[in-house]
Every structure is written in structure tokens, then in C-alpha cells.
Amino acid sequence: MNGRIRLGIYFSGALLAVLVLIHLSLFSYWFVEGGYYTNMSWEAVSERMNSLLWDAFYLVFLTTVMAHSYIGIRNILFEYITSDGGRRLVTYALALIWISAYIYGLIPIIASAGG
Amino acid sequence: MSRKGRKGILGWIIPITNMERLLYSLHRITGIGLTLYLFIHIYETSMRALGRETWISTSEFLDNPVFHIGLLLVVLAAIFHGANGIRLILQELGLIAPKPTQPVYPYRKYHRERRVYIVTITMLILGIGVAIFALRDFLILLEVLGK
């Protein structure tokens, strides 16, 4: 893993630690009355998705988690695929899968952006 | 590098020679598991774009003890991966390394290890703390589901 990619996984990891805690606390009975069932309801989800602030949160969350997982999986595969051609293929194949999933994940955010 | 002597993925778990090795293996296993869950979660949440009825039927489909146990495992994996990840960042960026000193005989035990243990134990305690939050939520979910 080269230096820039290593820093990328560290930075995205540190950011994710905060974002995941916020995401999990939304569904916790410790912080929200009714916990999981309250915030998984259609009304609560719609309310969040109609807020620009939450849209921005989910956009940053999705981007960070996709980047972090892409680097992590690519890094593991690179340990077993050592040829230049194989590594190039892995890089592009994973990028295709990850970008497709990223676009798919953006749909519910964009579909309701800011109400 | 020759392929001889390479254990491949088995090398992650055999042999577990020390704590560092165990954490390394668990970090990878939880990372792969969380990535698989991420793709399922993206698919599940995209149902919201198909409207109220689809969202409600998806939620009802997922509202069962098996799914909630799976969700608990995902949360515990995320807690472990996050706590160990922070430890790795601190350790690998040298943020918990001591100032370098001249190696003078008789050599003292390198006390970088002590700091690493302190951070490992701190992250372990924090991780267990967050896991207790998650376990309580899980028990409440099961109780609600049982009513």
C-alpha cells in the first residue's frame, strides 16, 4: 500500500468511527424514545431524508464508507495477486462494482434531497 | 516470491502466535463481513425510493429475531473494527511511539510495547462499553418483538 492510499484509509477510518457512532445512536434506545422502531418508521426516515443536513450527512457517510471498503478489499486482494496485469484488473473491476453500488446508494439520498 | 510456504487466507488464522496477530486476523475478517453487509444495507435502504408500501414491507420482512441477531453481530463487528482501527492509526502513524534513544548496553526493554498495551486495553474497554449499549438495545428489541 503506498503512502497516499495508506493515509486515505486512516483518514476515512477515523472519520467513519465518528459517523458510525452517530448512525448507530439514531437507532439506540439509549438516545431515542422507541429506538429502532421509531427511527426506522417511514415517517422518521422521510423526515430525515427531507432534511438537507441529513442528506449531507448520508452523502459524506456513503462516500467515506465506500472509499474505505474499496481500499481495504483492494489491499487484501493485492496480497494474493502480485502481477501488474492482475492488480490492474482488480483495481478496475473493484472500481466498477464500488462505483455502481455508490450510485445505487445515492438514489434514495438524491431522490429526496432537501425535500 | 515463491508460492511455496505461503498459506494464503489460512495464514490469517493459523498460527495465532500473539495478541497482535489475533487482532490483525479479526480486523480483516470483520472488515470483509462489514463490506458484505454494506452492500446488503445499500440495497435495503434503496427500497425507500420505491415508496411507503415497499419500505414498510421491507421493514416487516426484516423484523425478526434472526435478522436482529445478524444486526447485533454487525454492530459488534463494527465496534471491534472501529476500536482496533483507531489503535492501528495511533500505532502505525507513530503517535504512541516514544522518542528514539541511543541503544546503550545493557539494552532496556523497548517501552514502546507498554504504550501499545495501554492503547490496546483502552480501546478494548471503550469497545466493551459501546458493545454493552448495543447488547441492551438488542435485548429491548427482542422484548418488543416478543409482545
XYZ file of N, CA and C in Angstrom:
786
model
N 0.859 -1.192 0.000
C 0.000 0.000 0.000
C 0.893 1.240 0.000
N 0.715 2.119 -0.986
C 1.576 3.308 -0.972
C 1.088 4.334 0.063
N 1.968 5.299 0.336
C 1.723 6.240 1.424
C 0.402 6.984 1.344
N 0.056 7.433 0.131
C -1.162 8.241 -0.002
C -2.415 7.390 0.260
N -2.381 6.155 -0.258
C -3.522 5.250 -0.049
C -3.629 4.871 1.429
N -2.469 4.660 2.051
C -2.447 4.334 3.489
C -3.073 5.479 4.298
N -2.687 6.714 3.962
C -3.275 7.865 4.664
C -4.775 7.953 4.391
N -5.160 7.592 3.154
C -6.578 7.615 2.773
C -7.392 6.679 3.646
N -6.872 5.475 3.882
C -7.640 4.504 4.697
C -7.645 4.933 6.170
N -6.559 5.563 6.631
C -6.526 6.048 8.018
C -7.511 7.211 8.208
N -7.470 8.150 7.272
C -8.329 9.329 7.398
C -9.807 8.922 7.319
N -10.138 8.092 6.296
C -11.540 7.672 6.154
C -11.957 6.830 7.357
N -11.033 6.032 7.908
C -11.340 5.205 9.081
C -11.665 6.061 10.298
N -10.842 7.090 10.522
C -11.063 7.975 11.680
C -12.406 8.700 11.544
N -12.704 9.157 10.315
C -13.973 9.848 10.083
C -15.148 8.886 10.277
N -14.971 7.650 9.789
C -16.039 6.657 9.912
C -16.368 6.325 11.357
N -15.333 6.317 12.214
C -15.560 5.992 13.631
C -16.606 6.948 14.210
N -16.519 8.233 13.828
C -17.470 9.237 14.324
C -18.828 9.052 13.647
N -18.816 8.906 12.313
C -20.068 8.814 11.553
C -20.884 7.575 11.949
N -20.184 6.451 12.168
C -20.889 5.212 12.539
C -21.544 5.365 13.914
N -20.839 6.032 14.842
C -21.424 6.230 16.174
C -22.701 7.080 16.086
N -22.675 8.120 15.244
C -23.879 8.958 15.070
C -24.997 8.101 14.467
N -24.650 7.322 13.424
C -25.622 6.478 12.722
C -26.249 5.460 13.682
N -25.420 4.819 14.506
C -25.936 3.798 15.425
C -26.779 4.422 16.540
N -26.356 5.612 16.997
C -27.090 6.225 18.103
C -28.523 6.604 17.695
N -28.741 6.771 16.399
C -30.087 7.084 15.893
C -31.086 5.973 16.214
N -30.579 4.736 16.298
C -31.460 3.583 16.469
C -31.349 2.985 17.866
N -30.712 3.742 18.766
C -30.485 3.211 20.105
C -31.543 3.712 21.091
N -32.012 2.787 21.925
C -32.986 3.145 22.957
C -32.362 4.059 24.018
N -31.031 4.116 24.036
C -30.346 4.987 24.997
C -30.552 6.456 24.646
N -30.718 6.729 23.355
C -30.760 8.133 22.914
C -32.124 8.541 22.334
N -32.869 7.561 21.842
C -34.130 7.885 21.160
C -35.256 7.069 21.775
N -36.338 7.744 22.138
C -37.520 7.053 22.664
C -38.052 6.108 21.576
N -38.164 4.847 21.896
C -38.655 3.882 20.901
C -37.550 3.339 20.020
N -36.342 3.903 20.133
C -35.143 3.410 19.437
C -35.336 3.013 17.991
N -35.003 1.769 17.696
C -35.003 1.223 16.333
C -36.343 1.443 15.626
N -37.457 1.092 16.324
C -38.765 1.161 15.660
C -39.171 2.596 15.346
N -38.771 3.542 16.219
C -39.121 4.953 15.971
C -38.413 5.453 14.714
N -37.114 5.229 14.659
C -36.357 5.841 13.558
C -36.312 5.013 12.284
N -36.890 3.795 12.315
C -36.988 3.005 11.083
C -38.356 3.203 10.422
N -39.262 3.932 11.107
C -40.598 4.121 10.538
C -40.502 4.991 9.281
N -41.463 4.838 8.390
C -41.485 5.589 7.128
C -41.450 7.091 7.393
N -42.220 7.524 8.408
C -42.318 8.958 8.699
C -40.945 9.505 9.140
N -40.284 8.756 10.048
C -38.976 9.232 10.555
C -37.933 9.229 9.442
N -37.943 8.174 8.627
C -36.965 8.101 7.529
C -37.224 9.235 6.537
N -38.518 9.473 6.228
C -38.848 10.551 5.279
C -38.415 11.907 5.827
N -38.652 12.093 7.120
C -38.278 13.369 7.742
C -36.765 13.591 7.624
N -35.986 12.534 7.889
C -34.524 12.658 7.787
C -34.101 12.924 6.344
N -34.715 12.169 5.420
C -34.298 12.295 4.021
C -34.759 13.608 3.398
N -35.715 14.277 4.044
C -36.164 15.575 3.534
C -35.379 16.728 4.157
N -34.394 16.381 4.962
C -33.576 17.424 5.585
C -32.238 17.519 4.855
N -31.861 18.711 4.475
C -30.581 18.905 3.760
C -29.394 18.478 4.612
N -29.524 18.722 5.930
C -28.432 18.377 6.846
C -28.200 16.857 6.862
N -29.310 16.103 6.963
C -29.182 14.633 6.969
C -28.736 14.120 5.605
N -29.216 14.777 4.535
C -28.763 14.373 3.192
C -27.250 14.530 3.087
N -26.737 15.658 3.615
C -25.291 15.909 3.581
C -24.563 14.864 4.425
N -25.145 14.534 5.589
C -24.539 13.527 6.462
C -24.435 12.182 5.729
N -25.548 11.752 5.113
C -25.537 10.450 4.439
C -24.624 10.455 3.201
N -24.535 11.605 2.548
C -23.642 11.712 1.386
C -22.175 11.516 1.820
N -21.805 12.197 2.897
C -20.431 12.068 3.408
C -20.203 10.637 3.924
N -21.194 10.102 4.632
C -21.098 8.754 5.202
C -20.907 7.713 4.099
N -21.775 7.789 3.088
C -21.709 6.810 1.991
C -20.374 6.905 1.248
N -19.948 8.136 0.953
C -18.691 8.340 0.225
C -17.512 7.778 1.028
N -17.496 8.086 2.334
C -16.377 7.647 3.176
C -16.349 6.126 3.306
N -17.507 5.526 3.549
C -17.543 4.075 3.768
C -17.203 3.332 2.473
N -17.616 3.869 1.330
C -17.299 3.212 0.055
C -15.790 3.309 -0.225
N -15.209 4.487 0.039
C -13.770 4.661 -0.203
C -12.966 3.745 0.714
N -13.364 3.700 1.990
C -12.636 2.894 2.982
C -12.701 1.405 2.626
N -13.895 0.929 2.284
C -14.034 -0.501 1.981
C -13.321 -0.852 0.670
N -13.364 0.056 -0.293
C -12.667 -0.183 -1.579
C -11.161 -0.367 -1.343
N -10.580 0.544 -0.582
C -9.133 0.460 -0.331
C -8.804 -0.819 0.450
N -9.642 -1.130 1.449
C -9.391 -2.304 2.295
C -9.438 -3.606 1.502
N -10.486 -3.795 0.708
C -10.634 -5.043 -0.053
C -9.537 -5.132 -1.122
N -9.251 -4.006 -1.771
C -8.200 -3.983 -2.802
C -6.850 -4.357 -2.175
N -6.610 -3.831 -0.996
C -5.359 -4.109 -0.285
C -5.215 -5.604 0.022
N -6.305 -6.225 0.477
C -6.265 -7.665 0.781
C -6.004 -8.459 -0.507
N -6.737 -8.106 -1.577
C -6.570 -8.847 -2.839
C -5.157 -8.680 -3.413
N -4.573 -7.520 -3.227
C -3.216 -7.253 -3.746
C -2.170 -8.175 -3.100
N -2.478 -8.673 -1.906
C -1.521 -9.567 -1.254
C -1.483 -10.923 -1.943
N -2.563 -11.257 -2.645
C -2.628 -12.563 -3.306
C -2.449 -12.454 -4.807
N -2.654 -11.266 -5.347
C -2.468 -11.062 -6.786
C -1.261 -10.151 -6.945
N -0.169 -10.714 -7.427
C 1.075 -9.941 -7.409
C 1.485 -9.422 -8.785
N 0.845 -9.928 -9.849
C 1.242 -9.457 -11.178
C 0.633 -8.074 -11.463
N 1.332 -7.277 -12.272
C 0.851 -5.929 -12.598
C -0.508 -5.971 -13.288
N -0.625 -6.910 -14.263
C -1.879 -7.036 -15.019
C -3.030 -7.432 -14.106
N -2.759 -8.385 -13.229
C -3.790 -8.848 -12.294
C -4.232 -7.735 -11.366
N -3.270 -6.962 -10.886
C -3.599 -5.862 -9.972
C -4.404 -4.763 -10.672
N -4.041 -4.529 -11.948
C -4.789 -3.523 -12.716
C -6.239 -3.985 -12.892
N -6.373 -5.275 -13.209
C -7.709 -5.846 -13.403
C -8.530 -5.733 -12.116
N -7.902 -6.075 -10.985
C -8.596 -5.989 -9.688
C -9.009 -4.544 -9.408
N -8.093 -3.611 -9.655
C -8.382 -2.193 -9.396
C -9.606 -1.735 -10.189
N -9.629 -2.068 -11.502
C -10.742 -1.615 -12.346
C -12.035 -2.371 -12.047
N -11.912 -3.685 -11.799
C -13.121 -4.484 -11.523
C -13.775 -4.016 -10.222
N -12.945 -3.816 -9.196
C -13.498 -3.345 -7.918
C -14.081 -1.939 -8.078
N -13.373 -1.093 -8.837
C -13.862 0.283 -9.029
C -15.250 0.245 -9.684
N -15.422 -0.639 -10.662
C -16.709 -0.754 -11.349
C -17.815 -1.169 -10.370
N -17.508 -2.188 -9.556
C -18.507 -2.674 -8.579
C -18.812 -1.577 -7.552
N -17.764 -0.952 -7.048
C -17.946 0.044 -5.978
C -18.668 1.295 -6.493
N -18.309 1.741 -7.706
C -18.974 2.940 -8.246
C -20.457 2.637 -8.503
N -20.747 1.423 -9.003
C -22.154 1.046 -9.240
C -22.929 1.067 -7.922
N -22.338 0.455 -6.884
C -23.009 0.416 -5.572
C -23.158 1.827 -5.008
N -22.156 2.670 -5.244
C -22.193 4.051 -4.744
C -23.357 4.814 -5.392
N -23.478 4.656 -6.711
C -24.571 5.337 -7.433
C -25.915 4.810 -6.921
N -26.002 3.481 -6.736
C -27.224 2.865 -6.221
C -27.561 3.432 -4.837
N -26.522 3.609 -4.013
C -26.722 4.147 -2.667
C -27.115 5.610 -2.675
N -26.707 6.308 -3.745
C -27.031 7.751 -3.826
C -28.511 7.980 -4.161
N -29.134 6.963 -4.813
C -30.516 7.153 -5.303
C -31.478 7.646 -4.207
N -31.566 6.931 -3.046
C -32.519 7.426 -2.039
C -32.137 8.793 -1.464
N -30.854 9.135 -1.507
C -30.436 10.450 -0.984
C -30.837 11.542 -1.968
N -30.509 11.311 -3.240
C -30.786 12.329 -4.269
C -32.290 12.438 -4.537
N -32.972 11.273 -4.519
C -34.412 11.259 -4.832
C -35.201 12.197 -3.932
N -34.696 12.415 -2.713
C -35.471 13.239 -1.785
C -34.661 14.421 -1.272
N -33.576 14.762 -1.969
C -32.655 15.791 -1.458
C -33.360 17.075 -1.059
N -33.229 17.411 0.214
C -33.769 18.676 0.736
C -35.274 18.796 0.637
N -35.966 17.658 0.480
C -37.440 17.675 0.406
C -37.854 17.861 -1.019
N 8.180 -13.776 -5.525
C 8.181 -14.634 -4.329
C 7.626 -16.014 -4.679
N 8.255 -17.043 -4.162
C 7.792 -18.394 -4.453
C 6.484 -18.665 -3.713
N 5.651 -19.510 -4.327
C 4.374 -19.821 -3.692
C 4.556 -20.797 -2.530
N 5.721 -21.498 -2.546
C 5.978 -22.495 -1.515
C 6.035 -21.821 -0.138
N 5.347 -22.405 0.823
C 5.390 -21.846 2.169
C 4.338 -20.777 2.405
N 3.615 -20.373 1.351
C 2.557 -19.371 1.549
C 1.267 -20.081 1.942
N 0.662 -19.593 3.013
C -0.546 -20.281 3.500
C -1.819 -19.669 2.939
N -1.715 -18.527 2.256
C -2.917 -17.878 1.730
C -3.798 -17.387 2.866
N -5.120 -17.478 2.661
C -6.066 -16.954 3.654
C -5.956 -17.714 4.983
N -5.585 -19.002 4.906
C -5.414 -19.794 6.145
C -4.384 -19.158 7.077
N -3.418 -18.462 6.467
C -2.368 -17.798 7.240
C -2.903 -16.714 8.168
N -4.149 -16.265 7.934
C -4.736 -15.245 8.816
C -5.025 -15.839 10.196
N -5.389 -17.119 10.206
C -5.817 -17.698 11.484
C -4.851 -18.760 12.026
N -3.958 -19.283 11.162
C -3.009 -20.310 11.621
C -1.592 -19.852 11.303
N -0.681 -19.717 12.216
C -0.942 -19.819 13.656
C -1.247 -18.446 14.252
N -2.081 -18.425 15.305
C -2.276 -17.189 16.074
C -1.180 -17.212 17.139
N -0.152 -16.435 16.920
C 1.002 -16.531 17.817
C 0.959 -15.506 18.952
N 0.297 -14.389 18.725
C 0.224 -13.377 19.782
C -1.010 -12.502 19.589
N -1.200 -11.597 20.529
C -2.376 -10.716 20.533
C -2.466 -9.896 19.247
N -1.308 -9.362 18.824
C -1.258 -8.516 17.628
C -1.775 -9.287 16.403
N -1.365 -10.540 16.330
C -1.742 -11.404 15.208
C -3.259 -11.683 15.234
N -3.774 -11.917 16.441
C -5.209 -12.190 16.600
C -6.019 -10.964 16.160
N -5.564 -9.769 16.604
C -6.266 -8.536 16.252
C -6.205 -8.292 14.743
N -5.050 -8.597 14.139
C -4.865 -8.448 12.694
C -5.874 -9.309 11.933
N -5.989 -10.583 12.364
C -6.903 -11.504 11.686
C -8.354 -11.064 11.863
N -8.713 -10.699 13.109
C -10.094 -10.280 13.366
C -10.439 -8.999 12.604
N -9.457 -8.114 12.461
C -9.692 -6.851 11.752
C -10.057 -7.135 10.292
N -9.344 -8.084 9.691
C -9.614 -8.441 8.289
C -10.963 -9.127 8.143
N -11.217 -10.094 9.041
C -12.463 -10.870 8.943
C -13.668 -9.945 9.138
N -13.596 -9.062 10.162
C -14.717 -8.143 10.388
C -14.835 -7.148 9.234
N -13.709 -6.742 8.660
C -13.739 -5.803 7.525
C -14.464 -6.392 6.325
N -14.173 -7.655 6.027
C -14.832 -8.311 4.890
C -16.326 -8.493 5.187
N -16.621 -8.913 6.417
C -18.023 -9.091 6.814
C -18.802 -7.784 6.715
N -18.196 -6.706 7.197
C -18.871 -5.398 7.161
C -19.068 -4.924 5.722
N -18.114 -5.247 4.847
C -18.259 -4.853 3.433
C -19.446 -5.582 2.797
N -19.575 -6.884 3.109
C -20.710 -7.637 2.576
C -22.025 -7.029 3.085
N -22.043 -6.716 4.397
C -23.245 -6.113 4.960
C -23.538 -4.754 4.316
N -22.486 -3.991 4.035
C -22.651 -2.664 3.428
C -23.459 -2.756 2.123
N -23.114 -3.745 1.293
C -23.814 -3.903 0.014
C -25.287 -4.275 0.241
N -25.525 -5.162 1.216
C -26.915 -5.545 1.526
C -27.674 -4.329 2.065
N -27.002 -3.546 2.915
C -27.634 -2.373 3.537
C -27.972 -1.308 2.482
N -27.093 -1.142 1.511
C -27.367 -0.174 0.436
C -28.618 -0.615 -0.336
N -28.703 -1.918 -0.616
C -29.871 -2.444 -1.334
C -31.144 -2.241 -0.499
N -31.032 -2.572 0.783
C -32.189 -2.475 1.693
C -32.684 -1.021 1.805
N -31.752 -0.078 2.000
C -32.180 1.318 2.186
C -32.662 1.952 0.877
N -32.203 1.387 -0.266
C -32.665 1.953 -1.550
C -34.159 1.698 -1.758
N -34.738 0.755 -0.980
C -36.177 0.458 -1.065
C -37.016 1.693 -0.723
N -36.401 2.607 0.009
C -37.097 3.826 0.399
C -37.547 4.626 -0.838
N -36.719 4.562 -1.902
C -37.034 5.319 -3.127
C -38.255 4.742 -3.846
N -38.655 3.494 -3.503
C -39.793 2.856 -4.186
C -41.132 3.160 -3.515
N -41.077 3.921 -2.426
C -42.324 4.358 -1.805
C -42.635 3.693 -0.475
N -43.698 4.226 0.152
C -44.082 3.851 1.513
C -44.343 2.343 1.666
N -45.159 1.792 0.741
C -45.556 0.377 0.883
C -44.344 -0.549 0.834
N -43.440 -0.275 -0.121
C -42.248 -1.117 -0.262
C -41.378 -1.020 0.986
N -41.241 0.211 1.503
C -40.423 0.408 2.704
C -40.999 -0.355 3.890
N -42.313 -0.237 4.063
C -42.955 -0.901 5.204
C -42.847 -2.422 5.062
N -43.074 -2.945 3.840
C -42.992 -4.411 3.690
C -41.551 -4.901 3.877
N -40.564 -4.088 3.448
C -39.155 -4.470 3.674
C -38.861 -4.491 5.178
N -39.328 -3.457 5.885
C -39.091 -3.377 7.337
C -39.729 -4.563 8.043
N -40.955 -4.917 7.610
C -41.649 -6.043 8.248
C -40.915 -7.361 7.980
N -40.417 -7.502 6.755
C -39.678 -8.711 6.382
C -38.425 -8.874 7.256
N -37.775 -7.724 7.547
C -36.517 -7.768 8.306
C -36.723 -7.815 9.823
N -37.965 -7.608 10.254
C -38.238 -7.524 11.688
C -38.467 -8.919 12.274
N -37.377 -9.660 12.453
C -37.481 -10.984 13.079
C -36.186 -11.260 13.866
N -36.248 -12.232 14.804
C -35.077 -12.462 15.681
C -33.800 -12.786 14.901
N -33.913 -13.531 13.802
C -32.713 -13.911 13.040
C -32.025 -12.655 12.507
N -32.810 -11.753 11.921
C -32.249 -10.510 11.401
C -31.637 -9.680 12.527
N -32.338 -9.623 13.670
C -31.817 -8.798 14.769
C -30.513 -9.368 15.333
N -30.388 -10.707 15.353
C -29.126 -11.319 15.804
C -28.016 -10.957 14.796
N -28.359 -11.035 13.508
C -27.400 -10.650 12.461
C -26.962 -9.203 12.621
N -27.950 -8.345 12.925
C -27.658 -6.920 13.105
C -26.751 -6.698 14.316
N -27.010 -7.468 15.380
C -26.161 -7.362 16.574
C -24.725 -7.757 16.229
N -24.570 -8.842 15.456
C -23.218 -9.278 15.063
C -22.527 -8.201 14.227
N -23.300 -7.562 13.336
C -22.737 -6.489 12.503
C -22.282 -5.326 13.387
N -23.127 -4.960 14.367
C -22.781 -3.840 15.257
C -21.530 -4.189 16.072
N -21.468 -5.429 16.595
C -20.294 -5.828 17.374
C -19.039 -5.843 16.495
N -19.187 -6.311 15.258
C -18.051 -6.317 14.322
C -17.597 -4.883 14.043
N -18.568 -3.974 13.877
C -18.232 -2.566 13.603
C -17.515 -1.943 14.797
N -17.981 -2.288 16.017
C -17.347 -1.742 17.227
C -15.898 -2.228 17.311
N -15.706 -3.536 17.077
C -14.346 -4.077 17.132
C -13.467 -3.439 16.052
N -13.988 -3.394 14.825
C -13.218 -2.877 13.689
C -12.829 -1.407 13.925
N -13.767 -0.642 14.481
C -13.514 0.782 14.747
C -12.480 0.975 15.846
N -12.664 0.247 16.964
C -11.736 0.406 18.100
C -10.331 -0.048 17.697
N -10.247 -1.185 17.021
C -8.932 -1.677 16.595
C -8.328 -0.773 15.514
N -9.184 -0.219 14.672
C -8.712 0.694 13.625
C -8.079 1.940 14.222
N -8.706 2.487 15.267
C -8.141 3.681 15.924
C -6.789 3.329 16.556
N -6.725 2.139 17.172
C -5.447 1.679 17.743
C -4.376 1.598 16.649
N -4.755 1.046 15.487
C -3.796 0.908 14.387
C -3.311 2.263 13.880
N -4.254 3.226 13.785
C -3.874 4.562 13.315
C -2.846 5.169 14.283
N -3.169 5.090 15.584
C -2.262 5.661 16.594
C -0.900 4.979 16.561
N -0.926 3.664 16.379
C 0.308 2.877 16.422
C 1.134 3.075 15.155
N 0.488 2.962 13.997
C 1.248 2.975 12.747
C 1.702 4.372 12.329
N 1.000 5.408 12.790
C 1.466 6.769 12.493
C 2.513 7.215 13.516
N 2.825 6.327 14.452
C 3.875 6.624 15.432
C 3.430 7.564 16.531
N 2.107 7.745 16.684
C 1.615 8.708 17.675
C 1.787 8.202 19.110
N 1.965 6.878 19.263
C 2.175 6.373 20.633
C 3.586 5.819 20.785
N 4.453 6.145 19.822
C 5.840 5.670 19.931
C 6.644 6.633 20.797
N 7.572 6.128 21.587
C 8.391 7.028 22.414
C 9.471 7.710 21.574
N 10.126 8.714 22.155
C 11.230 9.364 21.448
C 12.363 8.354 21.266
N 13.001 8.331 20.096
C 14.087 7.368 19.909
C 15.289 7.718 20.802
N 15.932 6.692 21.347
C 17.108 6.916 22.204
C 18.273 6.065 21.711
N 19.447 6.399 22.158
C 20.636 5.622 21.800
C 20.532 4.225 22.396
N 20.814 3.186 21.612
C 20.820 1.853 22.207
C 22.103 1.631 23.008
N 22.004 1.718 24.325
C 23.180 1.555 25.191
C 23.076 0.229 25.937
N 24.173 -0.535 25.898
C 24.195 -1.835 26.568
C 24.284 -1.653 28.077
N 23.629 -2.405 28.948
C 22.655 -3.459 28.637
C 21.331 -2.858 28.159
N 20.782 -3.417 27.079
C 19.597 -2.838 26.467
C 18.380 -2.968 27.370
N 17.654 -1.844 27.477
C 16.412 -1.895 28.249
C 15.311 -2.411 27.319
N 14.307 -3.002 27.930
C 13.198 -3.474 27.109
C 12.553 -2.250 26.448
N 12.332 -2.359 25.150
C 11.783 -1.251 24.391
C 10.392 -0.923 24.928
N 10.246 0.282 25.557
C 8.950 0.521 26.210
C 7.853 1.004 25.277
N 8.085 0.897 23.948
C 7.001 1.154 23.004
C 5.874 0.154 23.289
N 6.290 -1.072 23.651
C 5.315 -2.132 23.919
C 4.317 -1.726 24.990
N 4.835 -1.033 26.048
C 3.958 -0.666 27.159
C 2.852 0.282 26.660
N 3.245 1.261 25.842
C 2.249 2.212 25.319
C 1.234 1.499 24.431
N 1.733 0.563 23.628
C 0.836 -0.192 22.741
C -0.177 -0.969 23.582
N 0.280 -1.575 24.670
C -0.637 -2.321 25.536
C -1.669 -1.378 26.160
N -1.200 -0.192 26.596
C -2.130 0.752 27.228
C -3.229 1.140 26.234
N -2.814 1.464 24.987
C -3.810 1.857 23.972
C -4.720 0.679 23.645
N -4.133 -0.528 23.522
C -4.947 -1.712 23.213
C -5.999 -1.936 24.293
N -5.573 -1.847 25.560
C -6.513 -2.086 26.664
C -7.574 -0.980 26.719
N -7.150 0.292 26.476
C -8.111 1.404 26.473
C -9.169 1.192 25.392
N -8.716 0.807 24.185
C -9.666 0.595 23.082
C -10.576 -0.592 23.383
N -10.017 -1.595 24.065
C -10.797 -2.774 24.448
C -11.913 -2.369 25.419
N -11.552 -1.531 26.412
C -12.548 -1.094 27.404
C -13.631 -0.248 26.724
N -13.192 0.687 25.843
C -14.159 1.526 25.121
C -15.076 0.653 24.264
N -14.464 -0.325 23.568
C -15.231 -1.223 22.698
C -16.266 -2.009 23.488
N -15.858 -2.516 24.671
C -16.795 -3.286 25.504
C -17.923 -2.366 25.987
N -17.559 -1.118 26.321
C -18.562 -0.142 26.762
C -19.636 0.073 25.698
N -19.210 0.307 24.460
C -20.178 0.535 23.366
C -20.959 -0.756 23.094
N -20.274 -1.914 23.220
C -20.950 -3.197 22.984
C -22.070 -3.419 24.003
N -21.865 -2.935 25.240
C -22.914 -3.074 26.270
C -24.159 -2.267 25.849
N -23.932 -1.070 25.302
C -25.041 -0.252 24.766
C -25.805 -1.076 23.723
N -25.049 -1.671 22.782
C -25.658 -2.414 21.673
C -26.416 -3.641 22.185
N -25.841 -4.334 23.180
C -26.490 -5.543 23.708
C -27.814 -5.198 24.395
N -27.823 -4.092 25.127
C -29.061 -3.694 25.812
C -30.145 -3.387 24.774
N -29.759 -2.675 23.713
C -30.705 -2.367 22.638
C -31.260 -3.641 22.028
N -30.369 -4.612 21.829
C -30.767 -5.878 21.216
C -31.793 -6.594 22.101
N -31.542 -6.592 23.419
C -32.475 -7.270 24.338
C -33.835 -6.576 24.329
N -33.822 -5.228 24.270
C -35.097 -4.490 24.221
C -35.838 -4.836 22.929
N -35.088 -4.910 21.806
C -35.694 -5.242 20.514
C -36.382 -6.605 20.575
N -35.687 -7.584 21.173
C -36.264 -8.929 21.282
C -37.527 -8.907 22.139
N -37.477 -8.087 23.218
C -38.632 -7.988 24.124
C -39.831 -7.386 23.385
N -39.572 -6.317 22.609
C -40.644 -5.661 21.843
C -41.214 -6.643 20.823
N -40.325 -7.385 20.194
C -40.727 -8.344 19.158
C -41.580 -9.465 19.750
N -41.267 -9.832 21.013
C -41.987 -10.919 21.675
C -43.396 -10.536 22.096
N -43.688 -9.215 22.189
C -45.029 -8.772 22.658
C -46.077 -8.895 21.561
